[in-house]
Short mmCIF file of C-alpha atoms in Angstrom, two decimals:
data_model
loop_
_atom_site.label_atom_id
_atom_site.label_comp_id
_atom_site.label_asym_id
_atom_site.label_seq_id
_atom_site.Cartn_x
_atom_site.Cartn_y
_atom_site.Cartn_z
CA MET A 260 -109.41 -25.21 -44.06
CA PRO A 261 -107.74 -21.78 -44.38
CA TRP A 262 -108.56 -19.29 -41.61
CA TYR A 263 -109.96 -16.84 -44.14
CA SER A 264 -112.55 -19.25 -45.59
CA PRO A 265 -116.19 -18.08 -45.69
CA ALA A 266 -117.14 -20.38 -42.83
CA SER A 267 -114.24 -19.18 -40.73
CA ALA A 268 -114.98 -15.54 -41.49
CA GLY A 269 -118.63 -16.06 -40.64
CA ARG A 270 -117.76 -17.65 -37.30
CA ARG A 271 -115.40 -14.77 -36.48
CA LEU A 272 -118.05 -12.23 -37.38
CA THR A 273 -120.61 -14.03 -35.23
CA ARG A 274 -118.23 -14.06 -32.25
CA VAL A 275 -117.51 -10.33 -32.70
CA LEU A 276 -121.22 -9.53 -32.77
CA GLN A 277 -121.87 -11.70 -29.72
CA LEU A 278 -119.14 -9.88 -27.80
CA LEU A 279 -120.53 -6.50 -28.83
CA VAL A 280 -124.07 -7.46 -27.83
CA ARG A 281 -122.82 -8.88 -24.50
CA LYS A 282 -120.77 -5.75 -23.86
CA PHE A 283 -123.33 -3.11 -24.80
CA GLY A 284 -126.61 -4.97 -24.83
CA SER A 285 -127.49 -4.38 -21.21
CA ALA A 286 -127.03 -0.63 -21.49
CA VAL A 287 -129.08 -0.40 -24.67
CA GLY A 288 -131.74 -2.86 -23.56
CA ARG A 289 -132.49 -0.97 -20.36
CA GLY A 290 -132.45 2.43 -22.04
CA HIS A 291 -129.44 3.55 -19.97
CA VAL A 292 -128.10 6.87 -21.21
CA ILE A 293 -124.36 6.78 -21.79
CA ARG A 294 -122.72 10.03 -20.81
CA PRO A 295 -119.35 11.42 -21.87
CA GLY A 296 -116.73 10.06 -19.48
CA ASP A 297 -118.67 6.86 -18.72
CA LYS A 298 -116.55 3.73 -18.47
CA LEU A 299 -118.14 0.75 -20.17
CA THR A 300 -117.69 -2.30 -17.97
CA GLY A 301 -119.75 -4.92 -19.76
CA GLY A 302 -122.96 -4.05 -17.92
CA ARG A 303 -124.26 -0.66 -16.97
CA ALA A 304 -122.12 2.30 -17.89
CA ARG A 305 -120.17 3.36 -14.79
CA SER A 306 -120.29 7.13 -14.60
CA HIS A 307 -117.13 9.02 -13.74
CA SER A 308 -118.83 12.13 -12.39
CA PRO A 309 -117.34 15.59 -12.81
CA ALA A 310 -117.05 15.65 -9.02
CA SER A 311 -114.58 12.78 -8.96
CA SER A 312 -112.62 14.01 -11.98
CA LEU A 313 -112.30 17.47 -10.45
CA GLY A 314 -111.07 16.14 -7.13
CA CYS A 315 -114.19 16.84 -5.08
CA ARG A 316 -115.21 14.32 -2.47
CA ARG A 317 -118.41 12.49 -3.17
CA ARG A 318 -120.82 12.20 -0.28
CA SER A 319 -121.24 8.58 0.84
CA GLU A 320 -124.65 7.00 0.37
CA PRO A 321 -126.82 7.04 3.51
CA GLN A 322 -127.23 3.70 5.24
CA ALA A 323 -130.58 2.02 5.24
CA SER A 324 -132.65 3.01 8.26
CA THR A 325 -133.45 0.37 10.85
CA LYS A 326 -136.50 2.27 12.07
CA PRO A 327 -139.94 0.82 11.25
CA ARG A 328 -141.43 2.21 8.06
CA THR A 329 -144.15 4.81 8.40
CA GLY A 330 -146.68 6.15 5.98
CA ARG A 331 -144.59 9.25 5.24
CA MET A 332 -142.00 9.09 2.49
CA GLU A 333 -138.51 9.92 3.73
CA SER A 334 -135.94 11.90 1.76
CA PRO A 335 -132.45 10.33 2.06
CA HIS A 336 -130.90 13.21 0.10
CA LEU A 337 -132.11 15.83 2.56
CA ASP A 338 -131.35 13.67 5.61
CA SER A 339 -127.77 13.07 4.48
CA MET A 340 -126.88 16.77 4.30
CA PRO A 341 -124.98 18.59 7.06
CA GLN A 342 -127.29 20.19 9.62
CA ASP A 343 -125.80 23.67 9.28
CA LEU A 344 -126.96 25.54 6.19
CA SER A 345 -123.51 27.07 5.66
CA GLU A 346 -121.87 23.63 5.63
CA ALA A 347 -124.57 22.21 3.37
CA LEU A 348 -124.03 25.04 0.87
CA LYS A 349 -120.26 24.58 0.95
CA GLU A 350 -120.56 20.83 0.37
CA ALA A 351 -123.23 21.06 -2.34
CA THR A 352 -121.42 23.73 -4.37
CA LYS A 353 -117.94 22.17 -4.33
CA GLU A 354 -118.15 20.86 -7.86
CA VAL A 355 -119.65 23.94 -9.52
CA HIS A 356 -117.32 26.18 -7.49
CA THR A 357 -114.36 24.30 -8.95
CA GLN A 358 -115.83 24.65 -12.44
CA ALA A 359 -116.07 28.41 -11.96
CA GLU A 360 -112.45 28.61 -10.81
CA ASN A 361 -111.37 26.60 -13.85
CA ALA A 362 -113.16 28.80 -16.39
CA GLU A 363 -110.59 30.09 -18.89
CA PHE A 364 -111.11 33.70 -17.88
CA MET A 365 -110.50 32.95 -14.19
CA ARG A 366 -107.51 30.71 -14.91
CA ASN A 367 -105.88 33.51 -16.87
CA PHE A 368 -106.72 36.02 -14.16
CA GLN A 369 -105.14 33.89 -11.45
CA LYS A 370 -101.99 33.62 -13.56
CA GLY A 371 -101.78 37.40 -13.75
CA GLN A 372 -102.84 37.39 -17.41
CA VAL A 373 -105.35 40.22 -17.10
CA THR A 374 -105.55 43.33 -19.26
CA ARG A 375 -107.08 46.70 -18.51
CA LYS A 376 -109.81 45.96 -21.02
CA GLY A 377 -110.63 42.68 -19.32
CA PHE A 378 -110.59 44.18 -15.84
CA LYS A 379 -112.90 47.01 -16.93
CA LEU A 380 -115.36 44.40 -18.19
CA VAL A 381 -115.20 42.61 -14.84
CA MET A 382 -115.91 45.79 -12.89
CA ALA A 383 -118.83 46.68 -15.17
CA SER A 384 -120.39 43.24 -14.74
CA LEU A 385 -119.96 43.42 -10.96
CA PHE A 386 -121.73 46.77 -10.86
CA HIS A 387 -124.80 45.40 -12.65
CA ILE A 388 -124.87 42.33 -10.39
CA TYR A 389 -124.51 44.18 -7.10
CA GLU A 390 -126.89 46.94 -8.09
CA ALA A 391 -129.61 44.31 -8.61
CA LEU A 392 -128.64 42.18 -5.58
CA GLU A 393 -128.60 45.10 -3.17
CA GLU A 394 -131.83 46.53 -4.56
CA GLU A 395 -133.53 43.23 -3.71
CA ILE A 396 -131.80 43.03 -0.32
CA GLU A 397 -133.18 46.49 0.53
CA ARG A 398 -136.62 45.36 -0.61
CA ASN A 399 -136.46 42.38 1.77
CA LYS A 400 -134.41 43.78 4.65
CA GLU A 401 -137.35 43.45 7.07
CA ASN A 402 -138.40 40.05 5.78
CA PRO A 403 -137.54 37.40 8.42
CA VAL A 404 -136.19 35.12 5.69
CA PHE A 405 -133.31 37.55 5.18
CA THR A 406 -133.17 40.07 8.06
CA PRO A 407 -130.42 38.23 10.03
CA LEU A 408 -128.09 38.63 7.03
CA TYR A 409 -128.66 42.36 6.52
CA PHE A 410 -125.22 44.02 6.84
CA PRO A 411 -125.35 47.08 4.53
CA GLU A 412 -122.52 49.02 6.17
CA GLU A 413 -120.15 46.07 6.20
CA LEU A 414 -120.93 44.35 2.89
CA HIS A 415 -122.74 46.43 0.30
CA ARG A 416 -120.58 47.08 -2.76
CA LYS A 417 -122.53 49.38 -5.06
CA ALA A 418 -121.01 52.64 -3.80
CA SER A 419 -117.48 51.22 -4.01
CA LEU A 420 -118.10 50.02 -7.56
CA GLU A 421 -119.31 53.48 -8.57
CA GLN A 422 -115.94 54.87 -7.43
CA ASP A 423 -114.07 52.21 -9.39
CA LEU A 424 -116.08 52.75 -12.56
CA ALA A 425 -115.41 56.49 -12.43
CA PHE A 426 -111.71 55.62 -12.26
CA TRP A 427 -111.83 53.16 -15.17
CA TYR A 428 -114.43 54.73 -17.48
CA GLY A 429 -114.38 58.41 -16.49
CA PRO A 430 -117.09 60.68 -15.08
CA ARG A 431 -119.66 59.55 -17.64
CA TRP A 432 -119.15 55.90 -16.82
CA GLN A 433 -122.88 55.13 -16.66
CA GLU A 434 -123.10 55.77 -20.41
CA ALA A 435 -119.93 53.86 -21.20
CA ILE A 436 -120.16 50.56 -19.32
CA PRO A 437 -121.37 47.51 -21.27
CA TYR A 438 -124.43 45.44 -20.43
CA THR A 439 -124.04 42.03 -22.04
CA PRO A 440 -126.53 39.15 -22.33
CA ALA A 441 -124.85 37.16 -19.53
CA MET A 442 -124.98 40.20 -17.24
CA ARG A 443 -128.63 40.67 -18.14
CA ARG A 444 -129.49 37.04 -17.29
CA TYR A 445 -127.80 37.34 -13.93
CA VAL A 446 -129.61 40.59 -13.11
CA GLN A 447 -132.98 39.21 -14.20
CA ARG A 448 -132.56 36.17 -11.96
CA LEU A 449 -131.72 38.34 -8.95
CA HIS A 450 -134.83 40.48 -9.47
CA GLU A 451 -136.98 37.40 -9.98
CA VAL A 452 -135.75 35.86 -6.73
CA GLY A 453 -136.09 39.07 -4.71
CA ARG A 454 -139.65 39.68 -5.85
CA THR A 455 -141.08 36.16 -5.88
CA GLU A 456 -138.85 33.93 -3.73
CA PRO A 457 -136.96 36.16 -1.28
CA GLU A 458 -135.84 33.20 0.81
CA LEU A 459 -133.49 32.31 -2.04
CA LEU A 460 -131.61 35.61 -1.71
CA VAL A 461 -129.58 33.86 0.97
CA ALA A 462 -127.92 31.75 -1.74
CA HIS A 463 -126.85 34.76 -3.80
CA ALA A 464 -125.63 36.76 -0.81
CA TYR A 465 -123.61 33.75 0.39
CA THR A 466 -122.09 33.21 -3.06
CA ARG A 467 -121.13 36.83 -3.64
CA TYR A 468 -120.18 38.39 -0.32
CA LEU A 469 -118.30 35.50 1.27
CA GLY A 470 -116.48 35.01 -2.01
CA ASP A 471 -115.47 38.66 -2.05
CA LEU A 472 -114.11 38.36 1.48
CA SER A 473 -112.08 35.29 0.52
CA GLY A 474 -110.86 34.83 -3.04
CA GLY A 475 -111.61 38.43 -3.92
CA GLN A 476 -108.69 39.60 -1.83
CA VAL A 477 -106.33 37.40 -3.85
CA LEU A 478 -107.69 38.82 -7.12
CA LYS A 479 -107.13 42.33 -5.81
CA LYS A 480 -103.41 41.70 -5.33
CA ILE A 481 -103.12 40.07 -8.74
CA ALA A 482 -104.85 42.96 -10.50
CA GLN A 483 -102.81 45.56 -8.64
CA LYS A 484 -99.58 43.93 -9.74
CA ALA A 485 -100.58 42.98 -13.30
CA LEU A 486 -102.09 46.38 -14.11
CA ASP A 487 -99.47 48.40 -12.23
CA LEU A 488 -102.13 50.20 -10.20
CA PRO A 489 -101.27 52.79 -7.54
CA SER A 490 -100.68 51.49 -4.02
CA SER A 491 -103.35 53.89 -2.77
CA GLY A 492 -105.96 51.42 -4.03
CA GLU A 493 -107.54 53.57 -6.72
CA GLY A 494 -109.67 51.51 -9.06
CA LEU A 495 -109.91 48.68 -6.48
CA ALA A 496 -112.35 50.05 -3.91
CA PHE A 497 -114.65 47.10 -4.57
CA PHE A 498 -112.20 44.75 -2.88
CA THR A 499 -111.84 46.89 0.27
CA PHE A 500 -114.16 46.42 3.28
CA PRO A 501 -113.29 49.30 5.62
CA ASN A 502 -116.01 48.42 8.15
CA ILE A 503 -114.81 44.83 8.65
CA ALA A 504 -111.84 44.62 10.98
CA SER A 505 -111.37 40.85 10.61
CA ALA A 506 -112.66 39.03 7.54
CA THR A 507 -112.31 35.67 9.29
CA LYS A 508 -114.38 36.68 12.30
CA PHE A 509 -117.02 38.36 10.17
CA LYS A 510 -117.40 35.26 7.99
CA GLN A 511 -117.90 33.20 11.14
CA LEU A 512 -120.61 35.62 12.28
CA TYR A 513 -122.27 35.55 8.86
CA ARG A 514 -122.32 31.74 8.78
CA SER A 515 -123.79 31.59 12.28
CA ARG A 516 -126.57 33.96 11.17
CA MET A 517 -127.20 31.76 8.14
CA ASN A 518 -127.45 28.69 10.35
CA SER A 519 -129.99 30.47 12.56
CA LEU A 520 -132.45 30.98 9.71
CA GLU A 521 -135.60 28.91 10.13
CA MET A 522 -136.63 27.05 6.99
CA THR A 523 -138.30 23.80 6.08
CA PRO A 524 -136.26 21.01 4.47
CA GLU A 525 -137.88 21.82 1.14
CA VAL A 526 -136.93 25.51 1.29
CA ARG A 527 -133.44 24.55 2.45
CA GLN A 528 -133.01 22.35 -0.63
CA ARG A 529 -134.22 25.17 -2.90
CA VAL A 530 -131.66 27.51 -1.35
CA ILE A 531 -128.93 24.96 -2.05
CA GLU A 532 -130.03 24.57 -5.67
CA GLU A 533 -130.15 28.35 -6.07
CA ALA A 534 -126.55 28.60 -4.87
CA LYS A 535 -125.57 26.21 -7.67
CA THR A 536 -127.50 28.38 -10.12
CA ALA A 537 -125.57 31.42 -8.90
CA PHE A 538 -122.28 29.71 -9.68
CA LEU A 539 -123.55 28.69 -13.12
CA LEU A 540 -124.53 32.29 -13.84
CA ASN A 541 -121.01 33.33 -12.93
CA ILE A 542 -119.54 30.64 -15.19
CA GLN A 543 -121.62 31.90 -18.12
CA LEU A 544 -120.45 35.42 -17.36
CA PHE A 545 -116.79 34.36 -17.29
CA ASN A 546 -117.18 32.53 -20.60
CA GLU A 547 -118.81 35.56 -22.19
CA LEU A 548 -116.09 37.91 -20.92
CA GLN A 549 -113.45 35.61 -22.36
CA GLU A 550 -115.28 35.59 -25.68
CA TRP A 551 -115.38 39.39 -25.76
CA LEU A 552 -111.68 39.59 -25.05
CA THR A 553 -110.75 37.18 -27.83
CA ARG A 554 -113.19 38.53 -30.40
CA LYS A 555 -111.64 40.72 -33.10
CA VAL A 556 -113.62 43.93 -32.93
CA GLY A 557 -110.95 46.32 -34.12
CA ASP A 558 -111.08 49.65 -32.31
CA GLN A 559 -114.71 49.18 -31.29
CA SER A 560 -115.12 48.92 -27.53
CA PRO A 561 -117.59 46.44 -25.99
CA SER A 562 -119.92 49.25 -24.92
CA GLN A 563 -120.29 50.24 -28.58
CA GLU A 564 -121.34 46.80 -29.74
CA PRO A 565 -124.98 46.76 -30.88
CA GLY A 566 -127.53 45.69 -28.27
CA LEU A 567 -125.30 45.85 -25.20
CA ARG A 568 -126.97 48.85 -23.57
CA GLN A 569 -130.55 47.67 -24.05
CA ARG A 570 -131.39 47.15 -20.40
CA GLU A 571 -135.13 47.42 -20.90
CA GLY A 572 -137.12 45.50 -23.47
CA SER A 573 -134.11 43.76 -24.93
CA ARG A 574 -134.82 40.87 -27.24
CA VAL A 575 -131.36 39.40 -27.05
CA GLN A 576 -131.65 35.75 -26.17
CA ASP A 577 -128.92 33.32 -25.30
CA ALA A 578 -129.09 29.82 -26.63
CA THR A 579 -127.15 28.35 -23.71
CA PRO A 580 -129.55 27.13 -21.00
CA ILE A 581 -128.69 27.52 -17.32
CA GLU A 582 -129.52 25.26 -14.47
CA THR A 583 -132.68 26.42 -12.71
CA PRO A 584 -133.28 25.86 -9.00
CA ARG A 585 -135.47 22.86 -9.62
CA GLY A 586 -133.85 21.71 -12.85
CA LYS A 587 -130.94 19.56 -13.79
CA SER A 588 -127.90 20.70 -15.69
CA GLN A 589 -128.13 20.01 -19.38
CA LEU A 590 -125.40 17.60 -20.42
CA ASN A 591 -124.55 16.31 -23.86
CA VAL A 592 -125.26 12.61 -23.93
CA LEU A 593 -124.89 9.77 -26.35
CA SER A 594 -128.26 8.16 -26.89
CA GLN A 595 -128.99 4.57 -27.85
CA ALA A 596 -129.34 5.33 -31.56
CA PRO A 597 -125.71 6.40 -32.16
CA LEU A 598 -124.51 3.32 -30.28
CA VAL A 599 -126.61 0.99 -32.45
CA ARG A 600 -125.34 2.73 -35.59
CA TRP A 601 -121.77 2.30 -34.35
CA VAL A 602 -122.30 -1.44 -33.80
CA LEU A 603 -123.84 -1.89 -37.25
CA THR A 604 -121.01 0.06 -38.88
CA LEU A 605 -118.40 -2.05 -37.14
CA SER A 606 -120.22 -5.21 -38.19
CA PHE A 607 -120.23 -4.06 -41.81
CA LEU A 608 -116.50 -3.34 -41.69
CA VAL A 609 -115.76 -6.77 -40.20
CA ALA A 610 -117.82 -8.46 -42.92
CA THR A 611 -116.10 -6.42 -45.62
CA VAL A 612 -112.65 -7.38 -44.36
CA ALA A 613 -113.63 -11.04 -44.15
CA MET A 614 -114.92 -11.11 -47.75
CA GLY A 615 -111.79 -9.30 -48.94
CA LEU A 616 -109.54 -11.92 -47.35
CA TYR A 617 -111.61 -14.70 -48.85
CA ALA A 618 -111.25 -13.21 -52.31
CA MET A 619 -107.44 -13.09 -52.02
#
């Protein structure tokens, strides 16, 4: 009997379908969502998380407790975190921190590929962010959930940014600086936190100020060289902390103050999630800045684009969702339906080839 006979082709088709069902059936049958980057192993899809692909260490799973069970439900996720809040924040934000560093805008900046137009956009966005952050810090400076971290003379950046914006945009800089949708979202979140959940301000202060004292100093040197700025530091006052003699020692003090804050495990977890949200807001801002730089707008500056100066009552909405403190990041996934369609399509192709060989 020739190998391309109808019976032979039918048996081959049956074997192919059996292999496909055995390979994918368990994932589809249990409703397992297959995510981009998953490795199909014949059973459940094994997820290659962004953390592993980006080189971040994954926290090991907590061991089962040998203590007798009680009536209260335990939270392994909270128990497995470092005791110090500063260490917990550092560990929990590793992945999203790396994503922020790898945003196209930041990659170009770190390579020295920064233009005056791009740097002016950065300084404008920082002004809006720090104006809102420091307004809420002043509102809550006597609130015990934030008081230990109140360092206005050492850290506050608004006055320095006003000097820089006068250098970059001129004396009427307040009328010239842009106010984009991503900046607006960031500002709105800061005001929301300061007015309704002031304990979460810790996450934003940690993300911004300690970052400025660390990576911000590297960016200062890059900008000074790439933009051929004067050695006197004009246009870069934001990156200078005249009241901090040692950045290393001050960061140690700041972390110790963070670790002294009293908070319940639930509040602690919300602070950690808010820190992730802060990084995601920065990522959206970087992506928007890169889009503005690559968009062909002719001689029209960003501040002249329609809708950018509507700070109050703006109806501009962004279709890209952000991760909220209690939410999960929205990922594109492949559902069961596309997988089933793929299997059926492959089956049809196999049958078509088999019939074509038989007709030869």
